[in-house]
mmCIF file of C-alpha atoms and ligand atoms in Angstrom:
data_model
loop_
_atom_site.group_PDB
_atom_site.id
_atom_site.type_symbol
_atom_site.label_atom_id
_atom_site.label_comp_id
_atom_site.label_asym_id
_atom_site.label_seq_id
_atom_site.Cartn_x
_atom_site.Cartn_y
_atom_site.Cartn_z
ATOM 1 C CA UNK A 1 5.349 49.155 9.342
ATOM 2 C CA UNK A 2 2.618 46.242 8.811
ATOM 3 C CA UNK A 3 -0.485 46.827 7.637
ATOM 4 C CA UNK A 4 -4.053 45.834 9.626
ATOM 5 C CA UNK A 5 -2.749 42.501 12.059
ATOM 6 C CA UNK A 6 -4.320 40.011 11.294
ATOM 7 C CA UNK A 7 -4.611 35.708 11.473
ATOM 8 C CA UNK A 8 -5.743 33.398 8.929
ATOM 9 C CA UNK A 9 -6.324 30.003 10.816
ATOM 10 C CA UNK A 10 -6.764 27.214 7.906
ATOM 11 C CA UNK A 11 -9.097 24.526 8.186
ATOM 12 C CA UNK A 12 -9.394 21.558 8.218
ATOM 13 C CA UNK A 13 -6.082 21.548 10.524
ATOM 14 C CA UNK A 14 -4.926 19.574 12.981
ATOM 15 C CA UNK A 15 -6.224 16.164 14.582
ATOM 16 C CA UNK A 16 -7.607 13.425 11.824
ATOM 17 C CA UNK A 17 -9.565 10.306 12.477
ATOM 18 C CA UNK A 18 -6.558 8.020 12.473
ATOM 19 C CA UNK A 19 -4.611 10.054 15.137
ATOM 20 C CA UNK A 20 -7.572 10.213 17.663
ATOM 21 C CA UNK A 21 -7.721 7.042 17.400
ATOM 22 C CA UNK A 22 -4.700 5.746 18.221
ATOM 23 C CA UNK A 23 -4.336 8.352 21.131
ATOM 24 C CA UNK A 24 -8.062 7.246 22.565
ATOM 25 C CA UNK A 25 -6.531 3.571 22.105
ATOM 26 C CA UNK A 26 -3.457 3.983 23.976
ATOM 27 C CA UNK A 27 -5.798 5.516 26.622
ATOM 28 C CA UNK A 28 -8.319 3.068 26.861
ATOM 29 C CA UNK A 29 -4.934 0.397 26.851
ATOM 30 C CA UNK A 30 -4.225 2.200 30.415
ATOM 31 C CA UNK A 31 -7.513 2.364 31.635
ATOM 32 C CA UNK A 32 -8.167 -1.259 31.118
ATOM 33 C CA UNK A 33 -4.887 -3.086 31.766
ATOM 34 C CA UNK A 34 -3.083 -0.385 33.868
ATOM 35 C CA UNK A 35 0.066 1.122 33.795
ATOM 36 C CA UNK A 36 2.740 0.488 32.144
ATOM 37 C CA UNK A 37 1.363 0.350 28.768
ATOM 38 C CA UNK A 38 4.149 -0.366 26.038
ATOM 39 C CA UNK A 39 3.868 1.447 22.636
ATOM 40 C CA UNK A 40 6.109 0.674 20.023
ATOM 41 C CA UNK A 41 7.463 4.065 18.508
ATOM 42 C CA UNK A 42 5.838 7.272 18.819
ATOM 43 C CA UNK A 43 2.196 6.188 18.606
ATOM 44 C CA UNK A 44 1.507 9.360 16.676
ATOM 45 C CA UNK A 45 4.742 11.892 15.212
ATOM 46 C CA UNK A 46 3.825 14.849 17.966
ATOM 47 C CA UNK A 47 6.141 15.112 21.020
ATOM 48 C CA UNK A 48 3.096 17.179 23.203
ATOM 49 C CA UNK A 49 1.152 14.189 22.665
ATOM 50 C CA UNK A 50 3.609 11.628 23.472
ATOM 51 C CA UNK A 51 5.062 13.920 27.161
ATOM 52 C CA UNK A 52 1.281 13.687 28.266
ATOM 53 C CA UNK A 53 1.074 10.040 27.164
ATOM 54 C CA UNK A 54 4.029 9.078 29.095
ATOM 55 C CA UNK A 55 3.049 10.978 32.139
ATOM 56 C CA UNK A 56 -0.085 8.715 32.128
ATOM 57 C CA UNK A 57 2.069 5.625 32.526
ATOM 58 C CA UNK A 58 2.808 4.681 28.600
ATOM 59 C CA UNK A 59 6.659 4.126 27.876
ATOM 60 C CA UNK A 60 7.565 3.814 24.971
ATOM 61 C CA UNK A 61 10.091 1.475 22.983
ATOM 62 C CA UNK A 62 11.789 1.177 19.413
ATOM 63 C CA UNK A 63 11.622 -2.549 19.020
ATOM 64 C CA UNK A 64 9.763 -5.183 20.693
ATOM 65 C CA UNK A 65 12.150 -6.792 22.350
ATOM 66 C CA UNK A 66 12.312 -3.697 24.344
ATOM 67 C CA UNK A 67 9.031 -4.874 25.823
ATOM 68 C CA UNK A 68 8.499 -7.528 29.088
ATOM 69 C CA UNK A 69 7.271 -10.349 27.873
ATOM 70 C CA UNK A 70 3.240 -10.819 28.217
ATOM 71 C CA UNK A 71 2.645 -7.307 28.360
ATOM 72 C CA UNK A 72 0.558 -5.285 26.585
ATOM 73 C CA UNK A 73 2.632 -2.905 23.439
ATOM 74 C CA UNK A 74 0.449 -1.324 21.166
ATOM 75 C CA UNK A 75 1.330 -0.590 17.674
ATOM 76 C CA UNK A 76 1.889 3.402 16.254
ATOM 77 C CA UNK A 77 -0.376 4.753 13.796
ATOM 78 C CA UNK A 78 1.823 4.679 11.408
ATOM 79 C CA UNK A 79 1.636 0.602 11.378
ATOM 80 C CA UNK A 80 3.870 -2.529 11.029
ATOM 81 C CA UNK A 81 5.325 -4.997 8.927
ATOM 82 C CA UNK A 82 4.703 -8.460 9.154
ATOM 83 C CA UNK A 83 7.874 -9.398 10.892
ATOM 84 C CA UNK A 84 7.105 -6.750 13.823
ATOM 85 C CA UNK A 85 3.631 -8.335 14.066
ATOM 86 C CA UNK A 86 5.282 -11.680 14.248
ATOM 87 C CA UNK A 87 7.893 -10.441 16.511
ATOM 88 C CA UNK A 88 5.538 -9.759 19.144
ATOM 89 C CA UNK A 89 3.843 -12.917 19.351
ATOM 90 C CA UNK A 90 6.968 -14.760 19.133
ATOM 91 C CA UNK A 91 7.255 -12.937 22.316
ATOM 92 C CA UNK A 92 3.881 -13.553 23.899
ATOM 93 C CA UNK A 93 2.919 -9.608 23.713
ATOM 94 C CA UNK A 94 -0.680 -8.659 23.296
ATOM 95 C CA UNK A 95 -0.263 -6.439 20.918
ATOM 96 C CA UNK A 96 -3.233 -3.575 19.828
ATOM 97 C CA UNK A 97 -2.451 -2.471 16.930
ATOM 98 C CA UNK A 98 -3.573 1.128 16.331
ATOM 99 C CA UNK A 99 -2.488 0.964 12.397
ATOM 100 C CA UNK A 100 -4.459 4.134 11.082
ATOM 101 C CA UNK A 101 -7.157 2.205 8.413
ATOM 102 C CA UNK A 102 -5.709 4.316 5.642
ATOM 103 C CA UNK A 103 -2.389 2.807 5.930
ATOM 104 C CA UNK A 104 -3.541 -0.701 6.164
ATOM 105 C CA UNK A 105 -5.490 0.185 3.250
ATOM 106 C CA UNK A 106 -1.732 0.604 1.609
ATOM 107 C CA UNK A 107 -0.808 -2.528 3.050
ATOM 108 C CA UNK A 108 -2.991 -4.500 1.629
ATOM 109 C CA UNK A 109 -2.423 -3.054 -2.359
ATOM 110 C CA UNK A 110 1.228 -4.239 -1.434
ATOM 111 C CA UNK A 111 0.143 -7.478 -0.812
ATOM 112 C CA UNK A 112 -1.847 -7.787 -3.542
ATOM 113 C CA UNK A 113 0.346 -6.540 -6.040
ATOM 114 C CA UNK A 114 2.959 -8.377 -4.758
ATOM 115 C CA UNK A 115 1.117 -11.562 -4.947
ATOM 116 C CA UNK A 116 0.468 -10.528 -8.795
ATOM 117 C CA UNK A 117 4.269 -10.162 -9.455
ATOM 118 C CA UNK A 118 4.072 -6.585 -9.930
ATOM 119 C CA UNK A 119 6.973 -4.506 -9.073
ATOM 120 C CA UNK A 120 5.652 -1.493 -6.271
ATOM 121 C CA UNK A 121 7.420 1.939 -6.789
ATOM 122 C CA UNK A 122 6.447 2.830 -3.339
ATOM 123 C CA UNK A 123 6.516 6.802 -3.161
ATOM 124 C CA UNK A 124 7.704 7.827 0.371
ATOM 125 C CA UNK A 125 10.918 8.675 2.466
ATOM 126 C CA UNK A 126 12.628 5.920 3.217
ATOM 127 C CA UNK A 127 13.328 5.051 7.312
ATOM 128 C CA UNK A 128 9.819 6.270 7.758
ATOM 129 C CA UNK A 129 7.983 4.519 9.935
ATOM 130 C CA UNK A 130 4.880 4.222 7.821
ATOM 131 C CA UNK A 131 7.788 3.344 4.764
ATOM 132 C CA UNK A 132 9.008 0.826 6.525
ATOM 133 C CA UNK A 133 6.041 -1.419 7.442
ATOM 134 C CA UNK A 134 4.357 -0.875 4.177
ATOM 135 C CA UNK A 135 7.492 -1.948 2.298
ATOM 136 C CA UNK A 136 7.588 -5.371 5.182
ATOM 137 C CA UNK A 137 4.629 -6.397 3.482
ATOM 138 C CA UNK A 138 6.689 -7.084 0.298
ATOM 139 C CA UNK A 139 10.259 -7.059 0.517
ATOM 140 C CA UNK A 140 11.027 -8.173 -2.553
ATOM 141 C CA UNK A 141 8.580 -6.214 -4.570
ATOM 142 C CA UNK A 142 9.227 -3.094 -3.103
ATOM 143 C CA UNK A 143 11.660 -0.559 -4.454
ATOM 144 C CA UNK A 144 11.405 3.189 -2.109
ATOM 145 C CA UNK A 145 10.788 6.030 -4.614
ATOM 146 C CA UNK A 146 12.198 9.581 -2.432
ATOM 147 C CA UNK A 147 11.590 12.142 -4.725
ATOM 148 C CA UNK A 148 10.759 13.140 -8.367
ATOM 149 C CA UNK A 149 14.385 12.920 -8.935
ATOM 150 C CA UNK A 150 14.435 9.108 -8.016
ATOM 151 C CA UNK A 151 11.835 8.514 -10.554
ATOM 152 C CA UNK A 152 14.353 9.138 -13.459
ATOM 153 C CA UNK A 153 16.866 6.890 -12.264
ATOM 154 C CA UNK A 154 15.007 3.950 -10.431
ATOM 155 C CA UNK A 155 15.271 0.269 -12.744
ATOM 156 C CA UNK A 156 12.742 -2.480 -12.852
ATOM 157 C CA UNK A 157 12.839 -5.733 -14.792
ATOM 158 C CA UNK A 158 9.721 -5.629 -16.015
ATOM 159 C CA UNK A 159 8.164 -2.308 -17.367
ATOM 160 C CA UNK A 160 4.716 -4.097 -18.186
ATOM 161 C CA UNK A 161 3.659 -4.919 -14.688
ATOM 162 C CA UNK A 162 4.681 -1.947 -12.504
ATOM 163 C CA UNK A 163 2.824 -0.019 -9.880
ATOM 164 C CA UNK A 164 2.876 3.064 -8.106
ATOM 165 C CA UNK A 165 2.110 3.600 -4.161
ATOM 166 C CA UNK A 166 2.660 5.961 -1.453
ATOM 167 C CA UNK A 167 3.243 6.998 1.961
ATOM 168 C CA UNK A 168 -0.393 8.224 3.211
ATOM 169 C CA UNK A 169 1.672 12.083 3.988
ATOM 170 C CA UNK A 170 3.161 13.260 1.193
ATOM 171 C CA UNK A 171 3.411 16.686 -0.624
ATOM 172 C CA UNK A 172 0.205 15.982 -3.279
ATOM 173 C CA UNK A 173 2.087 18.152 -5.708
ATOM 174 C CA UNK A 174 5.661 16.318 -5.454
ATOM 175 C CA UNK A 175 3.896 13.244 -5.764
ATOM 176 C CA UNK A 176 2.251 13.846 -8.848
ATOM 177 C CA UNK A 177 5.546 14.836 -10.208
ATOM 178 C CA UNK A 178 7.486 11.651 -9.050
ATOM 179 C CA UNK A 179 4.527 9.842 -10.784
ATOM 180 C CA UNK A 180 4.446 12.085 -14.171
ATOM 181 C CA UNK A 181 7.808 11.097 -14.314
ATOM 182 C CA UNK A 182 7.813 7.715 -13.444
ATOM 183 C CA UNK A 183 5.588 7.227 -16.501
ATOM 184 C CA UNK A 184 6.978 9.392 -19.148
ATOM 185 C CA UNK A 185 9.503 5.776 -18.398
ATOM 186 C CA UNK A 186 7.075 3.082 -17.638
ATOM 187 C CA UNK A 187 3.945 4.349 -19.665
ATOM 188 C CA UNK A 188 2.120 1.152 -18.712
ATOM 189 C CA UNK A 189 2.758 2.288 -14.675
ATOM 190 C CA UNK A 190 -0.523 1.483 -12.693
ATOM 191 C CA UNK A 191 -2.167 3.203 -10.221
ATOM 192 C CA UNK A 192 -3.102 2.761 -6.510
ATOM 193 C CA UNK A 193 -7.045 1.585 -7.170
ATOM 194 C CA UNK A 194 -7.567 4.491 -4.673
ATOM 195 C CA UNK A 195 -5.398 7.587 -3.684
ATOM 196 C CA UNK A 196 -3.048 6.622 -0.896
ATOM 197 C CA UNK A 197 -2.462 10.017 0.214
ATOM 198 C CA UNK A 198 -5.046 10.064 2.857
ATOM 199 C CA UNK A 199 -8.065 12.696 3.051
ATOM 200 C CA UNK A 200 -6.255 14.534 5.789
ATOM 201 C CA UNK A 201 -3.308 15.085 4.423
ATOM 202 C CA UNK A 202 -4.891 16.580 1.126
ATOM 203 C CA UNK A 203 -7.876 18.604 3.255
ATOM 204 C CA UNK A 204 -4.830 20.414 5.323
ATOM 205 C CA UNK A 205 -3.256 20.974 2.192
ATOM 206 C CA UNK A 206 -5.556 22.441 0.697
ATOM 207 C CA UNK A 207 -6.635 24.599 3.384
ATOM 208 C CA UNK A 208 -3.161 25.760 3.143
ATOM 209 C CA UNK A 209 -2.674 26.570 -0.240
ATOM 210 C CA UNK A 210 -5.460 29.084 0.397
ATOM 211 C CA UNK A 211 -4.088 30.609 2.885
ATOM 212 C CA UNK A 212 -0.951 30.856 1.629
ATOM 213 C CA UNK A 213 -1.849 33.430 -0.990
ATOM 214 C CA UNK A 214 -2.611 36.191 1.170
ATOM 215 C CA UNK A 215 0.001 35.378 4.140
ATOM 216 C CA UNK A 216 3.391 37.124 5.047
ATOM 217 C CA UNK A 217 3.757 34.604 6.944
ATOM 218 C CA UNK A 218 2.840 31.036 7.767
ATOM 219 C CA UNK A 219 3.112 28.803 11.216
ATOM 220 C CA UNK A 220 2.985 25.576 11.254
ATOM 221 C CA UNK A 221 1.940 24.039 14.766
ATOM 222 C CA UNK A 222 4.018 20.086 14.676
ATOM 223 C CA UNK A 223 6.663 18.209 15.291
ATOM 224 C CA UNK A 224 9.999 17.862 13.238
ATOM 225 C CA UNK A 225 9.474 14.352 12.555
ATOM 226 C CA UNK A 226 5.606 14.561 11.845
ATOM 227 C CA UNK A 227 6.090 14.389 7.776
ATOM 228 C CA UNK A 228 2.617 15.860 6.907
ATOM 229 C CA UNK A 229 3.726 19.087 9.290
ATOM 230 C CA UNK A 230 6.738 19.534 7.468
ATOM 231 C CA UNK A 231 5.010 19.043 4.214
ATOM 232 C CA UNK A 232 2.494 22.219 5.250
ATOM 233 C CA UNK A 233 5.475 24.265 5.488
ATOM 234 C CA UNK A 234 6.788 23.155 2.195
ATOM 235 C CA UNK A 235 3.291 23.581 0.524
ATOM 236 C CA UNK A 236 2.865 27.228 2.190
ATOM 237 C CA UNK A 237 6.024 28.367 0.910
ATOM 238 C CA UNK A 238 5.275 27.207 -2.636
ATOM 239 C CA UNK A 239 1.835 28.779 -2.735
ATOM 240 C CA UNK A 240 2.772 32.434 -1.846
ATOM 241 C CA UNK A 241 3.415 32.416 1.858
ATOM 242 C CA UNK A 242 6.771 34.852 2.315
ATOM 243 C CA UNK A 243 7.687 32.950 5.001
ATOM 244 C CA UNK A 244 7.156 29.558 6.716
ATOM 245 C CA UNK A 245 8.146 28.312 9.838
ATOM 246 C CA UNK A 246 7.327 25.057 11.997
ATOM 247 C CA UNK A 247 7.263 24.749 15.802
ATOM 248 C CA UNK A 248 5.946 22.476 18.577
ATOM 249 C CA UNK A 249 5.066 25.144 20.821
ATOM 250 C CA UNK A 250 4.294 28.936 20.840
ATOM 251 C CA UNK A 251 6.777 29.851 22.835
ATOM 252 C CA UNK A 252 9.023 29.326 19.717
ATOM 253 C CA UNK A 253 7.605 31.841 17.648
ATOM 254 C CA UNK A 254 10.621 34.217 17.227
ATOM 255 C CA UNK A 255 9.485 38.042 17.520
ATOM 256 C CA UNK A 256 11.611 38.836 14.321
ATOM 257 C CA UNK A 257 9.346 36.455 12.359
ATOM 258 C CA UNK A 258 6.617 39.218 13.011
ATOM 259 C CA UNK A 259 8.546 41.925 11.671
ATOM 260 C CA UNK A 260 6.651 44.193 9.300
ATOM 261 C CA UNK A 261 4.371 40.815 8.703
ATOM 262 C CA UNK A 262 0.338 41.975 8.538
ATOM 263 C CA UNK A 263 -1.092 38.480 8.095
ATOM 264 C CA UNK A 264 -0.197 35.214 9.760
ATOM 265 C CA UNK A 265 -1.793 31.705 8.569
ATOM 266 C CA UNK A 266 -1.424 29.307 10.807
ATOM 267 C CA UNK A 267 -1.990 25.738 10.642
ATOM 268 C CA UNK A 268 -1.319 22.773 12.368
ATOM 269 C CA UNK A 269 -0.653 19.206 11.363
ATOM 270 C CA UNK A 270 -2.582 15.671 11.487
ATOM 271 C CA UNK A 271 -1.231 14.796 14.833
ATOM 272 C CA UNK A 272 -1.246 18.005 16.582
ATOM 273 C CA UNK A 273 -3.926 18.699 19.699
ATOM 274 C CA UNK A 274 -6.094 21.868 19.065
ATOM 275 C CA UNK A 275 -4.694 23.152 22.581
ATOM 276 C CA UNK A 276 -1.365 23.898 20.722
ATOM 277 C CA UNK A 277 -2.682 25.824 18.168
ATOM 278 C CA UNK A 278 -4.834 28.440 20.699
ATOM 279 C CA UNK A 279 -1.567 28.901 22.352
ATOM 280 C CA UNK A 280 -0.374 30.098 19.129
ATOM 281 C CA UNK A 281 -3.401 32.138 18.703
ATOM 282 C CA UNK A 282 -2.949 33.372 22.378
ATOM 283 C CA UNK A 283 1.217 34.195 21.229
ATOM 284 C CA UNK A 284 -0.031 36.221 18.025
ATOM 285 C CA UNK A 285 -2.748 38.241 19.962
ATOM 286 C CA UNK A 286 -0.581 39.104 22.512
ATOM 287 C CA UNK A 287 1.573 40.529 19.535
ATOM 288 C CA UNK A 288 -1.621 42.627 17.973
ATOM 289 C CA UNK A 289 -2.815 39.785 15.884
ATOM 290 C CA UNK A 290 -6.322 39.780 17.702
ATOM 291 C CA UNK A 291 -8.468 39.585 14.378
ATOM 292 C CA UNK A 292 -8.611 35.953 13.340
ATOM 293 C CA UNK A 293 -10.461 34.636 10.584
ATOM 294 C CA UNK A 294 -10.885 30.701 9.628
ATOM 295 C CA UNK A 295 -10.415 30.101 6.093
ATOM 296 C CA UNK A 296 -12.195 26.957 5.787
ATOM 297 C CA UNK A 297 -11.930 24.466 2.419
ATOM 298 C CA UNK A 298 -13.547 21.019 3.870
ATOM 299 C CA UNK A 299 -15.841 19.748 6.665
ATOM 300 C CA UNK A 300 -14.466 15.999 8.307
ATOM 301 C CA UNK A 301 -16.544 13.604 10.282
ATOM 302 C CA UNK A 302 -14.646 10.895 9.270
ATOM 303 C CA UNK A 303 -14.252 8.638 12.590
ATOM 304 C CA UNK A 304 -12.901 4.995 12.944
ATOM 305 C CA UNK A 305 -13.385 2.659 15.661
ATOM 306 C CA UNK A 306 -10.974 1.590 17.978
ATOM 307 C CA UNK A 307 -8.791 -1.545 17.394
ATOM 308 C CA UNK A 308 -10.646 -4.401 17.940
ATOM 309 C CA UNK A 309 -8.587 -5.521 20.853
ATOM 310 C CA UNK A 310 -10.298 -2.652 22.314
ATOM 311 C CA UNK A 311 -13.631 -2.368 20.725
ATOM 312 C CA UNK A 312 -15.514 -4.718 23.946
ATOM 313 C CA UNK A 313 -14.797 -3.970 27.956
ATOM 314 C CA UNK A 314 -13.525 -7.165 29.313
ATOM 315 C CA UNK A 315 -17.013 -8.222 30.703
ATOM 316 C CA UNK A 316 -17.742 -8.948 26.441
ATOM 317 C CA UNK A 317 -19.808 -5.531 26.334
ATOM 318 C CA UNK A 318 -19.110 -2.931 23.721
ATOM 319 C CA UNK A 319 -17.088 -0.352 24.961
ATOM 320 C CA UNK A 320 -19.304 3.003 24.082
ATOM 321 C CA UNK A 321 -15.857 4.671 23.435
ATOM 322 C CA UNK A 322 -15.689 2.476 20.647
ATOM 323 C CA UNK A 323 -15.499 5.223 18.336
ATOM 324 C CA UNK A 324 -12.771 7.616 18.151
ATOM 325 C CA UNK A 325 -13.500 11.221 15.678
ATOM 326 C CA UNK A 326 -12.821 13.728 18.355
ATOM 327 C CA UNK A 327 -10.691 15.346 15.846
ATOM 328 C CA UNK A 328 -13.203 16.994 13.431
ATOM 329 C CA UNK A 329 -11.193 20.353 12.558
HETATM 330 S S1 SF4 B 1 -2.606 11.397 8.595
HETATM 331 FE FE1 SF4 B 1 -3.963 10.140 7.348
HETATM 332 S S2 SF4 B 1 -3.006 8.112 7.284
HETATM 333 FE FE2 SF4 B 1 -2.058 9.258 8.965
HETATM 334 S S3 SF4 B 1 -3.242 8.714 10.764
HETATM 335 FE FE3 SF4 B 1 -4.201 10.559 9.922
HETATM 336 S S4 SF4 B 1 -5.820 9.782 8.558
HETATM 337 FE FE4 SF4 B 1 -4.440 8.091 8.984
#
């Protein structure tokens, strides 16, 4: 028998700054040029988001050369290397490129170390998208760190001038491993000048952890390929939760999961729309969990403006939906 039902709803969860944005962008891309608008990948890693996209006239493509020529494509959050950018215009696209600011930030430490000669251990899962384009910005500097157990094995020519980066979504507790590790071997490793692990990613970590502790059981509202939703699960389980599961929508919440379970946490990752998460809530209540209480560990109001392809209407005024930030948790 469970004890008093109850939900513990984490927060900060859900949309960040970087996600709105690109979602607003793609928007405003239909609104102003009409349909079809071409995005290149997912423009965020949530399969809700990208059904209701496409249902407003986006399609979406793997490569550029998917695209018409002289159409509009706008790049995913999760950003581009050089040769995509230059891809495009070889093509005559007008591209709007909807790069979350925190990743270009990592872009730009690439190219910088690069252009110092400094071999980049770039922390992150290789094939990701975000990988992939921060790694294009320095081929040849670049080596892909996966995991902790990479960093024992991984060679560079020069221990002196070495570097450490990341993907902006990673586990903050694996990462500091893979980098404890990398220099117990390359004691003279360097550090990002800022963390590259963006301020969502830790906040709904966080927010987690906490919850964590006193669950039986933790949900995690996102999409398989969404890597800061499947680090949340990872996180929950390592911070007490019993359980831990993942889903897109409530409807796959599995009434055996609930078995003798008192408290649920649920949570919900950086690209994931708030609706998804009530219709958790709605699932769980339905189920006796009617007492929810928000464990809160950080206020956002972090907000970026749109691309600048975007930023004025075509008559040269500013576009007062220049900002994005609907995604304060
Ligand atoms: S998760 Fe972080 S890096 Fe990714 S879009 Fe959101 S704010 Fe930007």
């Amino acid at each position: 028998m469970a004890g008093h039902k109850r939900v513990l709803l984490a927060a900060p969860r859900g949309y960040c700054a970087g996600v709105d944005r690109a979602v607003v962008a793609v928007e405003k891309a239909l609104e102003r040029y009409g349909a079809p608008v071409y995005v290149r990948k997912q423009i965020v890693h949530n399969i809700h988001v990208v059904t209701e996209l496409e249902g407003k006239g986006a399609i979406f493509v793997d490569e550029v050369d998917e695209v018409p020529e002289g159409a509009h494509v706008v790049f995913s959050a999760h950003g581009v290397s050089p040769a995509v950018v230059n891809a495009a215009s070889d093509r005559g696209l007008h591209a709007i490129d909807a790069t979350c600011p925190l990743v270009t930030k990592v872009h730009r430490e690439a190219v910088r170390f690069a252009r110092d000669d400094y071999r980049i251990l770039l922390i992150g899962h290789d094939g990701h998208e975000e990988v992939e384009g921060t790694a294009g910005e320095a081929p040849d500097h670049v080596t892909i760190v996966n995991s902790p157990e990479e960093a024992d094995h991984v060679v560079v020519d020069d221990p002196s001038k070495v570097v450490w980066l990341s993907q902006t979504t990673l586990s903050v507790d694996e990462t500091m491993e893979t980098v404890r590790r990398l220099r117990a071997r390359f004691p003279q490793l360097q550090d990002p000048p800022s963390d590259d692990i963006c301020y969502a990613t830790q906040n709904r970590q966080v927010a987690i952890k906490k919850v964590a502790r006193d669950a039986d059981l933790v949900i995690v509202v996102g999409s398989a390929n969404s890597s800061n939703s499947v680090r949340l699960v990872e996180v929950a389980l390592e911070h007490g939760a019993k359980a831990a599961y993942r889903v897109d929508y409530a409807d796959e919440v599995r009434q055996e999961w609930l078995d003798g379970v008192a408290t649920v946490g649920v949570t919900s990752g950086a690209s994931v729309p708030e609706v998804l998460v009530q219709e958790v809530l709605s699932q769980l209540a339905g189920a006796g969990y009617r007492d929810v209480e928000e464990v809160r560990t950080a206020e956002e109001d972090l907000m970026f403006s749109l691309p600048k392809e975007l930023r004025q209407d075509p008559s040269g005024r500013r576009d007062e939906r220049a900002l994005g930030g609907r995604g304060r948790a």
